[in-house]
CSV table of C-alpha atoms in Angstrom, one decimal:
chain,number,residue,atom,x,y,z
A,1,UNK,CA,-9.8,-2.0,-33.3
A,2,UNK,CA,-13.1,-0.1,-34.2
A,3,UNK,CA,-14.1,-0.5,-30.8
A,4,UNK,CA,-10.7,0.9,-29.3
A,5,UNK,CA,-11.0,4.3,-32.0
A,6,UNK,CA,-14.8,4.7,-31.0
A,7,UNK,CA,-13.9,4.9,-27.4
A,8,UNK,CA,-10.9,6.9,-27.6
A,9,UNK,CA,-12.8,9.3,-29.6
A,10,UNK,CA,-15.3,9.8,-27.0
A,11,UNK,CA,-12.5,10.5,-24.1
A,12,UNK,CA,-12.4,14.3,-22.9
A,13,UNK,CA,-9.4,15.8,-22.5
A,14,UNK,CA,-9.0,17.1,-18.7
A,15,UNK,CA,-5.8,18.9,-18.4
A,16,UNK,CA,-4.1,18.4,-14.7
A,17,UNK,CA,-3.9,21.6,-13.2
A,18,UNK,CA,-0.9,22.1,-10.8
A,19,UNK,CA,-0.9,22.0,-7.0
A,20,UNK,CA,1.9,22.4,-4.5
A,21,UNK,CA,0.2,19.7,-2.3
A,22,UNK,CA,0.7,17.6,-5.1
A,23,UNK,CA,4.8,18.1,-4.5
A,24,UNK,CA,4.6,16.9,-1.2
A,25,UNK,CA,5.3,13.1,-1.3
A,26,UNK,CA,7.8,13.1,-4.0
A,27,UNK,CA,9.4,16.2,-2.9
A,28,UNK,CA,9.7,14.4,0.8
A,29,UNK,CA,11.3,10.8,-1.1
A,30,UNK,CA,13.4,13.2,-3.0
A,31,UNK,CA,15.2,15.2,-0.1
A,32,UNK,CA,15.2,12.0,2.0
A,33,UNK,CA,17.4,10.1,-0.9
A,34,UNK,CA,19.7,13.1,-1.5
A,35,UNK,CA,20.4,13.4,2.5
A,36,UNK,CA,20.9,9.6,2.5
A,37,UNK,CA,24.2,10.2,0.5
A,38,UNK,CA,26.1,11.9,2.7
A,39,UNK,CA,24.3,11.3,6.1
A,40,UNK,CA,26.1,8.9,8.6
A,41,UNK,CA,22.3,7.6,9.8
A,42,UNK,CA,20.8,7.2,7.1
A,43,UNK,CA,24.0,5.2,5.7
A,44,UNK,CA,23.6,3.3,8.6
A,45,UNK,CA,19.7,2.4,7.9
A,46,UNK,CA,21.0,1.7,4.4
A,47,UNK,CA,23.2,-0.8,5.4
A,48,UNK,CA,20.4,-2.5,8.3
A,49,UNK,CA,17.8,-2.6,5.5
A,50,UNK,CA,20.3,-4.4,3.0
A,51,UNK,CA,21.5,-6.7,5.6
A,52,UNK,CA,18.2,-7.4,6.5
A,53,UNK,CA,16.8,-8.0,2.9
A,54,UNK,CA,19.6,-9.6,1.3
A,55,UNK,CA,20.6,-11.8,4.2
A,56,UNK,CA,21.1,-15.8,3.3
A,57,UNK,CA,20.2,-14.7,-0.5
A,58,UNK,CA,22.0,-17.0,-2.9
A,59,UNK,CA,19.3,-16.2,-5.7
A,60,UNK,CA,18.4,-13.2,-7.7
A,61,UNK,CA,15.3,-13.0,-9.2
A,62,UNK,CA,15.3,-10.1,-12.5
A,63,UNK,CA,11.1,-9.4,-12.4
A,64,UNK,CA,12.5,-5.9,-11.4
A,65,UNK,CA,13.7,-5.6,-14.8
A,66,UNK,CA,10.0,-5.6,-16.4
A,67,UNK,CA,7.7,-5.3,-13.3
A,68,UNK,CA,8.2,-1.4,-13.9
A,69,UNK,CA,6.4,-1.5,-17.4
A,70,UNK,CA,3.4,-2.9,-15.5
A,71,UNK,CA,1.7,-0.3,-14.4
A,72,UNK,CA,2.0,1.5,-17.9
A,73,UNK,CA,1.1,-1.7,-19.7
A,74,UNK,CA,-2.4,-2.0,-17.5
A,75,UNK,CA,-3.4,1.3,-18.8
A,76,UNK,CA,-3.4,0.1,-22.3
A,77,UNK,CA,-4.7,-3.3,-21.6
A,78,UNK,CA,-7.6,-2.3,-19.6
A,79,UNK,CA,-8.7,0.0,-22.6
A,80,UNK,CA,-8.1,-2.2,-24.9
A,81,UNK,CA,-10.6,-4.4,-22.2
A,82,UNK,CA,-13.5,-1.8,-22.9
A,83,UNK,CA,-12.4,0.3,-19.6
A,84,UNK,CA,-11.9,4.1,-20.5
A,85,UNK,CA,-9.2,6.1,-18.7
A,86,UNK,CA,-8.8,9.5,-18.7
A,87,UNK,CA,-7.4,10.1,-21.9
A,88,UNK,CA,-7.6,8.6,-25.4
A,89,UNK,CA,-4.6,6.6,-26.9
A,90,UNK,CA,-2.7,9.4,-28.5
A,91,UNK,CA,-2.8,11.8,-25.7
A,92,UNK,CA,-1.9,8.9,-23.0
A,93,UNK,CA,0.8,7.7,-25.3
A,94,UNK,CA,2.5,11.1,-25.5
A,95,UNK,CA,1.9,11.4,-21.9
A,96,UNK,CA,3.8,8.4,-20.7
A,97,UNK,CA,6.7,9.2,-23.3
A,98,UNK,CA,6.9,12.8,-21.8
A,99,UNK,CA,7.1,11.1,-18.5
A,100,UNK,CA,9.2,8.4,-19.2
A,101,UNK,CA,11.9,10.5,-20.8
A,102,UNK,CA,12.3,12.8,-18.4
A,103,UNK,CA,12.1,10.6,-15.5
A,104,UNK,CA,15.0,8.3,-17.4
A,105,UNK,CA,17.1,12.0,-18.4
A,106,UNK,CA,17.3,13.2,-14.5
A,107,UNK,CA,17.9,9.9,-13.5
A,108,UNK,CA,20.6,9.4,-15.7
A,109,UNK,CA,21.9,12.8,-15.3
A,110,UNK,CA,22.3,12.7,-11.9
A,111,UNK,CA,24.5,8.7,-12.1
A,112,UNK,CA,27.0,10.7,-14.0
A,113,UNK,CA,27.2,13.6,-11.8
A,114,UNK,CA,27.0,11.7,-8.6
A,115,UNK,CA,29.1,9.0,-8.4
A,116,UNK,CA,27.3,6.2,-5.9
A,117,UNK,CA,29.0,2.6,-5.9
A,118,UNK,CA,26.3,0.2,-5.8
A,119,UNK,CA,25.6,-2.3,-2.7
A,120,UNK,CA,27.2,-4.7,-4.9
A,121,UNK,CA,30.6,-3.2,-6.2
A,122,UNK,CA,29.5,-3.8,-9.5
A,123,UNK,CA,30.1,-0.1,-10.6
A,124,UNK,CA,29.1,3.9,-9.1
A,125,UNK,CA,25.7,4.1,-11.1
A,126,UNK,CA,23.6,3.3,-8.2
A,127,UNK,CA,22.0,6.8,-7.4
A,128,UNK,CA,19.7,7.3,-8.2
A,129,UNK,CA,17.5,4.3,-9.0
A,130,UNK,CA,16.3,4.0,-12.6
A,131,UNK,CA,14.6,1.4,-12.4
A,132,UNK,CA,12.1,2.5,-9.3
A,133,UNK,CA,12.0,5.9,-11.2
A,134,UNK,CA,10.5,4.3,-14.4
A,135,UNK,CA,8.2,2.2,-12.0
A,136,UNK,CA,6.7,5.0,-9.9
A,137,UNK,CA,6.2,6.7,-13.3
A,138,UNK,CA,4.2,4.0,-14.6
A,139,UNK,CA,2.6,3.5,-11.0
A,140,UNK,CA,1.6,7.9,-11.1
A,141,UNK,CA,0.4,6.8,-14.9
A,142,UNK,CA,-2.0,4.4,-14.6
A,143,UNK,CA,-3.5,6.0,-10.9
A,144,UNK,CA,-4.4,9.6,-13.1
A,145,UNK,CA,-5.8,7.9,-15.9
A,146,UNK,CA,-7.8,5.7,-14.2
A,147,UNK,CA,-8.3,7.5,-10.3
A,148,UNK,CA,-11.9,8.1,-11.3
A,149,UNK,CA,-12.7,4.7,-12.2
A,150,UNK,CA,-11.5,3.0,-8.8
A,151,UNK,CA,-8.8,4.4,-6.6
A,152,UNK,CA,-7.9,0.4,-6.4
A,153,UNK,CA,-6.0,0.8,-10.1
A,154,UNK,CA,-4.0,3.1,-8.9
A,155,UNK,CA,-3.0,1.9,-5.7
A,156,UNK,CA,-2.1,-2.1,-7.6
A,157,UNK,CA,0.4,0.4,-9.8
A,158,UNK,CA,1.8,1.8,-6.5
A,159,UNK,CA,1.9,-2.1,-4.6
A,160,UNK,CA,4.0,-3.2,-7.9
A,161,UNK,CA,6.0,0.0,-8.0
A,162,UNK,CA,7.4,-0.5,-4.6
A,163,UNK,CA,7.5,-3.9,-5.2
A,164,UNK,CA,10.1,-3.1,-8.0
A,165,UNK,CA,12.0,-0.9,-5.5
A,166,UNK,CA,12.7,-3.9,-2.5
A,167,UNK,CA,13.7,-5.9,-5.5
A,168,UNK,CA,16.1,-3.5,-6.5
A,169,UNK,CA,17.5,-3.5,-2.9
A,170,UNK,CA,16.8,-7.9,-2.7
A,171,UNK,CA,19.4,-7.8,-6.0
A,172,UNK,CA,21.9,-6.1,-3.8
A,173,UNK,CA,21.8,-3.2,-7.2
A,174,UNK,CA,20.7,-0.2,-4.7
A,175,UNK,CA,20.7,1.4,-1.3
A,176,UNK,CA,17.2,2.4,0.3
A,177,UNK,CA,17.6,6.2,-0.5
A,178,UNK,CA,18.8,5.5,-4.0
A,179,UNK,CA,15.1,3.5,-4.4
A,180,UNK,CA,13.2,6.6,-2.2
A,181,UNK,CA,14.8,8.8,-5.0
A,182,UNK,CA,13.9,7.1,-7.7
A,183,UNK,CA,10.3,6.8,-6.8
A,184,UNK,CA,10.1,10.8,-6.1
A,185,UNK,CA,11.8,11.5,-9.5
A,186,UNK,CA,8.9,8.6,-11.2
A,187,UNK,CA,6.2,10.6,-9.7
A,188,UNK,CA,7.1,13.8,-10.3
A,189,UNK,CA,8.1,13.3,-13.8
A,190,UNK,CA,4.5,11.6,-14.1
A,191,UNK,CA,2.2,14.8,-12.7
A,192,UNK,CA,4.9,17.1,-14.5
A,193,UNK,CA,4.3,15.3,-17.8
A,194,UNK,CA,0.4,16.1,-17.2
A,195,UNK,CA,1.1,19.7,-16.3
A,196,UNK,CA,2.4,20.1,-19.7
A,197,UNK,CA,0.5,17.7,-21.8
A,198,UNK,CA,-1.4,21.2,-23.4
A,199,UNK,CA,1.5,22.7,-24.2
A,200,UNK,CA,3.3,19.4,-26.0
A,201,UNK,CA,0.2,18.5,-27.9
A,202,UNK,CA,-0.2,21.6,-29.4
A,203,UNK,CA,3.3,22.7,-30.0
A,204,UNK,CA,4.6,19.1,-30.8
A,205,UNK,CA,1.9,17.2,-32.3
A,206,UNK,CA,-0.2,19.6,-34.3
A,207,UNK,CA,-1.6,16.8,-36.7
A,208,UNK,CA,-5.3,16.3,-36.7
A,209,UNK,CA,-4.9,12.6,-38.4
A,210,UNK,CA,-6.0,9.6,-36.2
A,211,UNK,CA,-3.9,7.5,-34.2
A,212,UNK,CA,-3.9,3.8,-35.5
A,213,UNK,CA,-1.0,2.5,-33.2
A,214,UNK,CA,1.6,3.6,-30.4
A,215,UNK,CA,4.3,1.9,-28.7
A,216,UNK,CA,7.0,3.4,-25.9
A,217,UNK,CA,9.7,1.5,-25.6
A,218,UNK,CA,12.4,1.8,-22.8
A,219,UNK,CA,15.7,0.1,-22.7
A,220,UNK,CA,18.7,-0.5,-20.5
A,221,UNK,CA,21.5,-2.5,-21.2
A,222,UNK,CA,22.8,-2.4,-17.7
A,223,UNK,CA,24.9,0.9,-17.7
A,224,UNK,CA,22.3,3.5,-20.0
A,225,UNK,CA,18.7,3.5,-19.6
A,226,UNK,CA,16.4,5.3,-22.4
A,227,UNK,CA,13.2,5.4,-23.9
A,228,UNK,CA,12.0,5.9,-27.5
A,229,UNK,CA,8.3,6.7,-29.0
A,230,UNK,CA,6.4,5.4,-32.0
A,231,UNK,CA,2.9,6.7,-33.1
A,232,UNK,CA,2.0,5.3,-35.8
A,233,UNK,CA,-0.7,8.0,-37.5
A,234,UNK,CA,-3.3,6.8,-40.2
């Protein structure tokens, strides 16, 4: 635990500074899942992609419903192996809350506004997708904190991100442009989270003590998704 304090300690802060470029891709997933609703071909490569994935399926498999902490969870595990990312535990944990409720927020605000029956009939919560959103999140996470160390970090986030979305489409729970959504909303949330990670910290969390321990924990219980935040200050 020493070890993990000393090298937090010695992390410099590098605020994100904001860049339109950097609206590009999730801005381009975002407009293609919102067209996808009402758009007769995209429906129709909706439908081609489901058939095609879910085809002679008798078997779920749930891994979607916790391989979208895994990005998140790497960034913690591979400092608590010794490897520094960009920011220490307090400002990474505050970070990925920031992200994680506002990617859960606009993904739930938008279910109740736009009613989307899910592939499966099971109810009209499928668009967005929370589930992809929380993923790319975690995906946009662990690639800024640790971009510098090797671009390969960030891209393993993305390959389990997407991972989570085809599974989301495999369980017959969403349609491709409710996944495409999902993953703009997770990366967006992620880079807006470091836009105003300045502005949090020092309105928010003005307290100079030391960070012993912090956990984020998201839910769903298969209708409401959330997140809550515990820092645990010594």
């Amino acid at each position: 635990m020493n070890g993990q304090s000393t090298q937090d300690s010695l992390v410099v802060k590098q605020p994100m500074k904001f860049q339109c470029k950097q609206l590009i891709i999730p801005t381009a997933l975002m407009t293609y899942g919102v067209l996808g609703i009402n758009s007769n071909r995209l429906k129709s490569i909706n439908n081609n992609l489901r058939v095609g994935i879910t085809e002679n399926i008798d078997r779920k498999f749930t891994v979607d419903d916790y391989s979208r902490y895994v990005p998140a969870l790497a960034v913690y595990g591979l400092n608590a192996f010794g490897i520094a990312g960009k920011h220490n535990l307090k400002d990474r944990t505050i970070i990925l809350g920031t992200s994680y409720l506002i990617a859960t927020g606009t993904s739930l605000g938008l279910k109740s506004m736009i009613k989307v029956e899910r592939p499966d009939g099971s109810n009209d919560n499928s668009f967005p997708s929370g589930h992809t959103a929380l993923a790319f999140a975690s995906a946009e996470f662990l690639y800024q904190e640790y971009k510098d160390v090797s671009i390969w970090y960030g891209v393993s986030g993305y390959i389990i991100a997407a991972g989570t979305g085809y599974f989301r489409i495999y369980n017959d729970k969403h349609w491709f442009n409710d996944v495409a959504m999902g993953a703009g909303i997770g990366i967006l949330s992620t880079k807006i989270a470091y836009w105003i990670f300045p502005f949090v910290d020092k309105t928010l969390f003005k307290s100079k003590k030391n960070v012993s321990s912090a956990i984020v924990a998201p839910f769903y219980n298969g209708n409401q998704m959330g997140v809550g935040m515990l820092i645990n200050l010594k």
